[in-house]
Coordinates of C-alpha atoms in Angstrom, one line a residue:
Chain A
M1420 CA 20.2 114.7 39.6
A1421 CA 18.0 112.0 41.0
W1422 CA 18.2 108.3 40.4
T1423 CA 17.5 106.9 36.9
R1424 CA 15.3 103.9 36.3
N1425 CA 18.4 101.7 36.3
D1426 CA 19.6 103.3 39.6
M1427 CA 16.2 102.5 41.1
A1428 CA 16.4 98.9 39.9
A1429 CA 19.9 98.6 41.2
R1430 CA 18.7 99.8 44.6
A1431 CA 15.8 97.4 44.6
A1432 CA 18.2 94.6 43.8
K1433 CA 19.9 95.2 47.2
E1434 CA 16.7 93.8 48.8
L1435 CA 17.5 90.4 47.2
R1436 CA 18.9 87.7 49.5
D1437 CA 20.6 84.4 48.6
G1438 CA 18.0 81.7 48.1
F1439 CA 15.0 84.0 47.7
Y1440 CA 12.1 83.2 45.4
V1441 CA 11.2 86.5 43.8
N1442 CA 8.4 87.9 41.6
L1443 CA 9.3 90.9 39.5
G1444 CA 6.6 93.1 38.1
I1445 CA 6.5 94.8 34.7
G1446 CA 8.6 98.0 34.0
I1447 CA 11.4 99.1 36.3
P1448 CA 11.0 95.9 38.5
T1449 CA 11.9 93.8 35.4
L1450 CA 15.3 95.7 35.3
V1451 CA 16.1 94.4 38.8
A1452 CA 17.2 91.1 37.1
N1453 CA 20.2 93.0 35.6
Y1454 CA 21.5 94.0 39.1
I1455 CA 21.4 90.7 41.1
P1456 CA 24.4 91.2 43.5
A1457 CA 27.4 88.9 43.1
G1458 CA 27.1 85.8 45.3
V1459 CA 23.4 86.1 45.5
S1460 CA 21.4 83.4 43.8
V1461 CA 17.6 84.0 43.4
T1462 CA 14.9 82.1 41.6
L1463 CA 12.6 84.3 39.5
Q1464 CA 8.9 83.3 39.5
S1465 CA 6.6 84.3 36.6
E1466 CA 3.0 84.1 37.7
N1467 CA 1.8 82.7 34.4
G1468 CA 3.4 79.4 35.5
M1469 CA 7.2 79.2 35.7
L1470 CA 10.0 79.2 38.3
G1471 CA 13.5 79.9 37.2
M1472 CA 13.0 82.5 34.5
G1473 CA 15.9 82.7 32.1
P1474 CA 17.0 85.6 29.9
F1475 CA 15.4 86.7 26.6
P1476 CA 16.1 84.2 23.8
Y1477 CA 18.6 84.8 21.1
E1478 CA 17.2 86.0 17.8
G1479 CA 15.5 83.1 16.0
E1480 CA 15.1 81.0 19.1
A1481 CA 11.9 82.5 20.6
D1482 CA 9.3 79.8 21.6
P1483 CA 5.7 80.9 21.5
D1484 CA 5.0 78.4 24.4
L1485 CA 7.5 80.2 26.7
I1486 CA 6.6 83.7 27.9
N1487 CA 6.7 85.7 31.1
A1488 CA 3.8 87.5 32.7
G1489 CA 4.5 90.5 30.5
K1490 CA 3.9 88.2 27.5
Q1491 CA 7.5 88.6 26.5
T1492 CA 9.4 85.6 25.1
I1493 CA 11.9 84.2 27.6
T1494 CA 14.0 81.1 28.1
E1495 CA 14.3 78.4 30.6
L1496 CA 17.2 77.5 32.9
P1497 CA 18.4 74.0 33.8
A1498 CA 16.5 74.3 37.2
S1499 CA 13.3 75.7 35.8
C1500 CA 9.9 74.2 36.2
Y1501 CA 6.4 74.9 34.8
F1502 CA 3.0 74.7 36.5
S1503 CA -0.6 75.8 36.3
S1504 CA -2.0 79.2 37.2
A1505 CA -3.6 77.6 40.3
D1506 CA -0.3 76.2 41.5
S1507 CA 1.4 79.6 40.7
F1508 CA -1.0 81.5 42.9
A1509 CA -0.8 78.8 45.6
M1510 CA 2.9 79.8 45.7
I1511 CA 2.0 83.5 45.8
R1512 CA -1.1 83.5 48.1
G1513 CA 0.3 80.8 50.3
G1514 CA 3.3 82.9 51.3
H1515 CA 6.0 80.8 49.6
I1516 CA 7.4 83.7 47.6
N1517 CA 9.9 85.8 49.6
L1518 CA 9.8 89.1 47.8
S1519 CA 7.6 90.9 45.3
I1520 CA 8.9 94.0 43.6
L1521 CA 6.3 96.0 41.6
G1522 CA 5.5 99.4 40.3
G1523 CA 3.1 101.8 41.8
M1524 CA 0.8 104.8 41.1
Q1525 CA 0.3 105.9 44.7
V1526 CA 1.5 104.7 48.1
A1527 CA 0.0 105.9 51.4
E1528 CA 1.6 106.3 54.8
N1529 CA -0.4 103.3 56.1
G1530 CA 1.1 101.1 53.4
D1531 CA -1.8 101.1 51.0
L1532 CA -0.9 100.7 47.4
A1533 CA -2.8 101.8 44.2
N1534 CA -1.4 100.6 40.9
W1535 CA -4.1 99.1 38.7
M1536 CA -6.9 101.5 37.9
V1537 CA -7.6 105.1 37.0
P1538 CA -11.4 105.6 37.2
G1539 CA -12.9 107.2 34.1
K1540 CA -10.0 106.1 31.9
M1541 CA -9.7 102.7 30.3
V1542 CA -9.2 100.0 32.9
K1543 CA -6.8 97.3 32.0
G1544 CA -7.2 95.1 35.0
M1545 CA -5.2 94.1 38.1
G1546 CA -3.6 90.9 36.7
G1547 CA -1.8 89.2 39.5
A1548 CA -0.9 92.3 41.5
M1549 CA -3.6 92.0 44.1
D1550 CA -2.6 88.4 44.8
L1551 CA 1.0 89.3 45.0
V1552 CA 0.7 92.2 47.5
A1553 CA -1.8 90.1 49.6
G1554 CA 0.3 87.0 49.7
V1555 CA 4.0 87.7 49.3
K1556 CA 6.0 88.1 52.6
R1557 CA 7.8 91.3 51.6
V1558 CA 6.5 93.9 49.1
V1559 CA 8.8 96.5 47.6
V1560 CA 7.3 99.2 45.4
V1561 CA 9.5 101.1 42.9
M1562 CA 8.0 104.3 41.4
E1563 CA 8.8 107.8 40.4
H1564 CA 8.5 110.1 43.4
T1565 CA 5.9 112.4 41.7
E1566 CA 3.5 112.5 38.8
K1567 CA 4.6 114.2 35.6
S1568 CA 2.6 117.2 36.8
G1569 CA 4.7 117.3 39.9
A1570 CA 1.9 116.0 42.2
P1571 CA 3.1 113.8 45.0
K1572 CA 2.6 110.0 44.9
L1573 CA 3.5 109.2 48.5
L1574 CA 0.3 110.4 50.1
K1575 CA -1.6 110.5 53.4
R1576 CA -4.3 108.4 51.7
C1577 CA -4.5 106.9 48.2
S1578 CA -7.1 108.6 46.0
L1579 CA -7.1 105.8 43.4
P1580 CA -8.7 102.4 43.9
L1581 CA -6.4 100.2 46.0
T1582 CA -4.5 97.2 44.9
G1583 CA -4.0 96.2 48.6
A1584 CA -4.5 97.7 52.0
G1585 CA -1.5 98.1 54.3
V1586 CA 0.7 95.9 52.1
V1587 CA 3.9 98.0 51.2
D1588 CA 7.0 97.3 53.2
L1589 CA 9.6 99.4 51.3
L1590 CA 9.2 102.2 48.7
I1591 CA 12.0 103.1 46.4
T1592 CA 11.6 106.3 44.3
D1593 CA 14.0 108.3 42.2
L1594 CA 14.6 110.6 45.2
A1595 CA 14.6 108.4 48.3
V1596 CA 14.0 105.1 50.1
F1597 CA 11.2 104.7 52.7
E1598 CA 10.4 101.9 55.1
I1599 CA 6.7 101.6 55.8
G1600 CA 5.2 99.7 58.6
G1601 CA 3.0 100.0 61.7
G1602 CA 1.2 103.0 60.1
A1603 CA 4.4 105.0 59.9
V1604 CA 6.9 106.0 57.2
R1605 CA 10.7 106.4 57.7
L1606 CA 13.0 108.0 55.2
T1607 CA 16.1 105.8 55.3
E1608 CA 18.1 106.9 52.2
L1609 CA 18.4 109.8 49.9
A1610 CA 19.1 109.3 46.2
T1611 CA 22.3 110.6 44.8
G1612 CA 21.9 114.4 44.4
A1613 CA 18.5 114.5 46.2
T1614 CA 18.1 116.7 49.3
L1615 CA 15.9 116.3 52.3
D1616 CA 14.2 119.6 51.5
E1617 CA 13.4 118.4 48.0
V1618 CA 11.9 115.2 49.3
K1619 CA 9.8 117.0 51.9
A1620 CA 8.5 119.4 49.3
K1621 CA 7.5 116.6 47.0
T1622 CA 5.9 114.3 49.6
E1623 CA 2.4 114.6 51.1
A1624 CA 2.7 111.8 53.6
E1625 CA 4.2 112.4 57.0
F1626 CA 7.5 110.7 57.5
A1627 CA 10.2 110.4 60.1
V1628 CA 13.8 111.0 59.0
A1629 CA 16.1 108.1 59.8
L1630 CA 19.1 108.7 57.6
Chain B
M154 CA -15.9 53.4 26.2
A155 CA -17.3 56.6 24.7
D156 CA -15.4 57.7 21.6
K157 CA -14.0 61.1 22.5
V158 CA -12.0 61.7 19.3
R159 CA -13.3 64.1 16.7
K160 CA -11.9 65.1 13.4
A161 CA -11.8 68.9 13.7
A162 CA -13.0 71.9 15.8
A163 CA -16.4 72.3 14.3
D164 CA -17.1 68.6 14.7
A165 CA -15.9 68.7 18.3
L166 CA -18.3 71.5 19.1
K167 CA -21.4 69.9 17.4
G168 CA -24.5 70.1 19.7
V169 CA -22.8 72.0 22.6
L170 CA -23.1 75.6 21.5
F171 CA -26.1 77.8 22.4
D172 CA -26.7 81.5 22.6
G173 CA -26.2 83.0 26.1
M174 CA -23.9 80.2 27.3
T175 CA -20.8 80.5 29.5
I176 CA -17.5 79.4 28.0
M177 CA -14.1 79.1 29.7
A178 CA -11.2 79.5 27.3
G179 CA -7.6 78.5 28.4
G180 CA -4.5 80.6 27.7
F181 CA -2.4 83.5 29.0
G182 CA -2.1 86.2 26.5
L183 CA -1.9 84.3 23.2
C184 CA 0.1 81.5 24.8
G185 CA -1.8 78.2 25.1
I186 CA -5.1 79.4 23.6
P187 CA -7.4 77.0 21.9
E188 CA -7.1 78.9 18.6
N189 CA -8.9 76.3 16.4
L190 CA -11.9 76.1 18.8
I191 CA -12.1 79.9 19.0
A192 CA -12.2 80.1 15.2
A193 CA -14.9 77.5 15.1
I194 CA -17.0 79.4 17.6
R195 CA -16.6 82.5 15.5
D196 CA -17.8 80.5 12.4
A197 CA -20.8 79.1 14.4
G198 CA -21.9 82.7 15.2
T199 CA -23.0 81.8 18.8
K200 CA -24.0 85.0 20.6
N201 CA -24.5 86.6 24.0
L202 CA -21.5 84.6 25.4
T203 CA -20.1 85.0 28.8
V204 CA -16.4 84.2 28.4
V205 CA -14.1 83.4 31.3
S206 CA -10.5 83.8 30.3
N207 CA -7.5 85.5 31.8
N208 CA -7.2 87.9 28.8
C209 CA -9.3 88.6 25.7
G210 CA -6.7 88.1 22.9
I211 CA -5.7 90.9 20.6
D212 CA -7.8 92.7 18.0
D213 CA -7.4 90.1 15.2
F214 CA -6.4 86.9 17.0
G215 CA -7.5 84.8 19.9
L216 CA -10.7 85.8 21.7
G217 CA -10.5 89.2 20.0
I218 CA -12.1 87.6 16.9
L219 CA -15.3 86.9 18.9
L220 CA -15.4 90.5 20.0
A221 CA -15.2 91.7 16.4
G222 CA -18.4 89.8 15.6
G223 CA -20.2 91.1 18.7
Q224 CA -20.5 87.5 20.0
I225 CA -19.3 88.3 23.6
K226 CA -21.7 89.9 26.1
K227 CA -19.5 89.6 29.1
M228 CA -15.9 88.9 30.0
I229 CA -14.6 87.6 33.3
S230 CA -10.8 88.3 33.1
S231 CA -7.9 89.6 35.1
Y232 CA -6.2 91.8 32.4
V233 CA -7.5 93.0 29.1
G234 CA -5.0 95.8 28.3
E235 CA -3.8 94.4 25.0
N236 CA -7.0 94.8 23.1
K237 CA -8.1 98.2 21.5
L238 CA -11.4 96.8 20.3
F239 CA -12.1 95.6 23.8
A240 CA -11.6 99.2 25.2
E241 CA -14.0 100.6 22.5
L242 CA -16.8 98.1 23.2
Y243 CA -16.4 98.5 27.0
L244 CA -16.4 102.3 27.0
S245 CA -19.4 102.4 24.7
G246 CA -21.4 100.0 27.0
K247 CA -21.6 97.2 24.5
L248 CA -19.5 94.8 26.7
E249 CA -19.8 93.9 30.3
L250 CA -16.6 93.2 32.3
E251 CA -15.9 91.6 35.6
F252 CA -12.3 91.8 36.8
N253 CA -11.0 89.1 39.0
P254 CA -7.5 89.1 40.5
Q255 CA -5.6 86.5 38.5
G256 CA -5.0 84.1 41.4
T257 CA -8.6 84.5 42.5
L258 CA -9.7 83.7 38.9
A259 CA -7.5 80.6 38.8
E260 CA -8.8 79.4 42.2
R261 CA -12.4 80.1 41.4
I262 CA -12.1 77.8 38.4
R263 CA -10.1 75.2 40.3
A264 CA -12.8 75.3 43.1
G265 CA -15.6 75.1 40.5
G266 CA -14.2 72.0 39.0
A267 CA -13.5 70.4 42.4
G268 CA -17.0 70.8 43.7
I269 CA -16.1 73.6 46.1
P270 CA -18.8 76.4 45.9
A271 CA -16.8 79.1 47.7
F272 CA -13.5 79.8 49.5
F273 CA -11.9 82.6 51.4
T274 CA -8.8 84.5 50.2
K275 CA -6.7 87.5 51.5
T276 CA -6.5 88.8 47.9
G277 CA -8.6 91.9 47.4
V278 CA -9.5 92.6 51.1
G279 CA -10.0 96.4 51.5
T280 CA -10.3 96.9 47.7
L281 CA -13.1 97.2 45.1
V282 CA -12.9 93.5 44.6
A283 CA -14.3 92.8 48.1
E284 CA -17.3 95.1 47.8
G285 CA -20.6 93.3 48.4
K286 CA -18.8 90.1 49.4
E287 CA -18.6 88.4 52.8
V288 CA -15.4 89.3 54.7
R289 CA -14.5 87.0 57.6
E290 CA -11.7 86.9 60.1
F291 CA -9.6 83.8 60.5
D292 CA -6.7 83.6 62.9
G293 CA -6.6 87.4 63.2
E294 CA -6.6 88.2 59.5
L295 CA -9.4 89.3 57.1
Y296 CA -10.4 87.2 54.1
V297 CA -13.0 87.7 51.4
M298 CA -15.3 85.0 50.2
E299 CA -15.1 84.1 46.5
R300 CA -17.4 81.7 44.6
G301 CA -16.3 78.7 42.6
L302 CA -16.8 79.1 38.9
K303 CA -18.2 76.6 36.4
A304 CA -19.0 76.8 32.7
D305 CA -21.3 75.2 30.1
L306 CA -18.3 74.6 28.0
S307 CA -14.5 74.7 28.5
I308 CA -12.2 74.9 25.6
V309 CA -8.6 74.0 26.3
K310 CA -5.4 73.6 24.4
A311 CA -2.7 71.0 25.1
W312 CA 0.5 69.8 23.4
K313 CA -0.2 66.1 23.3
G314 CA -3.3 64.1 24.1
D315 CA -4.7 60.6 23.5
A316 CA -8.1 59.1 22.8
E317 CA -8.8 58.8 26.5
G318 CA -8.6 62.5 26.8
N319 CA -5.3 62.5 28.8
L320 CA -3.4 65.7 28.2
I321 CA 0.1 67.0 28.5
Y322 CA 0.8 70.8 28.2
R323 CA 4.0 72.4 27.1
K324 CA 6.0 75.0 29.1
T325 CA 4.0 78.2 30.0
A326 CA 1.2 77.2 27.6
R327 CA -0.3 75.3 30.5
N328 CA -1.5 78.3 32.6
F329 CA -5.3 78.2 33.0
N330 CA -5.9 75.1 30.8
P331 CA -5.8 72.4 33.5
M332 CA -8.3 74.1 35.9
M333 CA -10.6 75.0 33.1
A334 CA -10.6 71.4 31.8
T335 CA -12.1 70.4 35.2
A336 CA -14.8 73.1 35.3
G337 CA -16.7 72.7 32.1
A338 CA -20.0 70.8 31.9
V339 CA -18.5 69.8 28.6
T340 CA -14.8 70.1 28.0
V341 CA -13.3 70.1 24.5
A342 CA -9.5 69.8 24.1
E343 CA -7.5 70.6 21.0
V344 CA -4.0 69.2 20.8
E345 CA -1.0 69.7 18.6
E346 CA -0.5 66.0 18.5
L347 CA -3.0 63.2 19.1
V348 CA -0.9 60.2 20.1
P349 CA -1.8 56.5 20.5
V350 CA -3.2 55.4 23.8
G351 CA -0.4 54.1 25.9
S352 CA 2.3 56.3 24.4
L353 CA 2.1 59.1 27.0
D354 CA 4.1 58.6 30.2
K355 CA 1.4 57.8 32.7
D356 CA 3.3 59.7 35.5
E357 CA 3.5 62.8 33.4
I358 CA -0.1 63.4 32.4
H359 CA -1.2 66.8 33.6
T360 CA -5.0 66.5 32.9
P361 CA -6.5 63.0 33.4
G362 CA -8.9 62.0 30.6
I363 CA -11.9 61.9 32.9
F364 CA -12.1 65.7 32.6
V365 CA -12.1 65.8 28.8
D366 CA -15.2 64.9 26.8
R367 CA -14.0 65.5 23.3
I368 CA -10.6 65.8 21.7
F369 CA -9.1 66.5 18.3
Q370 CA -5.8 67.3 16.7
G371 CA -5.8 71.0 15.6
A372 CA -5.6 71.5 11.8
E373 CA -2.9 74.1 12.2
F374 CA -1.5 76.2 15.0
E375 CA -0.4 79.8 14.3
K376 CA 0.9 80.2 17.9
R377 CA 1.3 83.9 17.4
I378 CA 3.8 85.7 19.7
E379 CA 2.5 88.9 21.4
Q380 CA 5.7 90.5 22.6
L381 CA 8.7 89.1 20.7
T382 CA 11.8 89.9 22.8
V383 CA 15.2 88.7 21.9
R384 CA 18.9 89.3 22.5
P385 CA 21.3 89.8 19.6
R386 CA 23.3 86.8 18.6
A387 CA 26.6 88.7 19.2
E388 CA 26.0 88.4 22.9
K389 CA 26.2 84.6 22.7
M390 CA 29.9 84.5 23.4
G391 CA 29.8 86.7 26.5
A392 CA 27.7 89.2 28.5
E393 CA 25.6 86.3 29.9
K394 CA 24.9 88.3 33.0
E395 CA 22.6 90.7 31.1
L396 CA 19.2 89.4 31.5
V397 CA 16.9 92.0 30.1

């Protein structure tokens, strides 16, 4: 039994600190908003032009002019504000956002991240991911530990085109948590039910064990 | 003063469309898109367009309707994943595509409108995006040079506007519209409400009228929602903590 998607989101939420401005990617990262720890107040940024993202609207109250970066209808909060895409990425590229939590396809032991393109298949585009990983102070990646085929995703070198080079600070998978930095990877936590042997068997990257 | 006000989209585009032109179109997904102007460009049948827009609509709405008629030669976008027709045309070689990171796209347009021919950004260093571009070190970090971007025509959508061309956007429908308004050789704005000059709060104008050449009140706005996500009403009395 490894961590579920919700367990992974809950673990990622422990990276939130009171007062942080945070950008959450699509998928599991979006679920992090459900696990914001008590006593911690964060402001969620949506890169299409909003600070202070609120919850989904009640039925019948959706506003077509108010969406998040996943194009889902959302609501505003009393403290929310709106701005242009240029201002939004000034926040992101300029280092004003404290934490970016996003999904991944591959992570390498040097902190490289690939999450936007699989050559030969339809390419959807990087959206704001390249700007986020280049500009945000701390980058947390949440992803399944292996492909559906069982192939490892924490690698010596990414084989897919990169989203950013040397950008990942923390990796949370369904099996473990890894700190990445200075060209090295440290295993710091095992998921409930996961064993070190299992993690070693399913990981290509070299890592130190610091449990 | 030049009269900027036009009756409708077709009227507002009179004399500015030509085959092979570059058009910037505001919007993020289907939010804040100039839907009346896009429909008018479809009706005009202008071809071989290079379109700069964050996304390319969906199959039957937004910029997707220009794809359907084969009017677009090339897209410059950050994400096009919501459009099946786009995938077909691209994979069969009928459509060129240039991906820009979203923030780089926004800044290229801002720079283009502000008279800045190029700038350096950290975004994309060490990736495909930086290939063939100058990379330079500043203060110990690597940055890639990106070019400012301009267009023959910018089409933008605002909530309210006046005869001077002053615009106010609403909520996240602002997105790329303000920068695009600055970067078009001609900028045409469609607004939900054309209000009398003097009635907009002068401190709250997002796009000053100098950037807008023509303006009209859209005949109708469908404002289609791409991903309707709601909470059931029963939650209203409690469970406020659940966000998604």
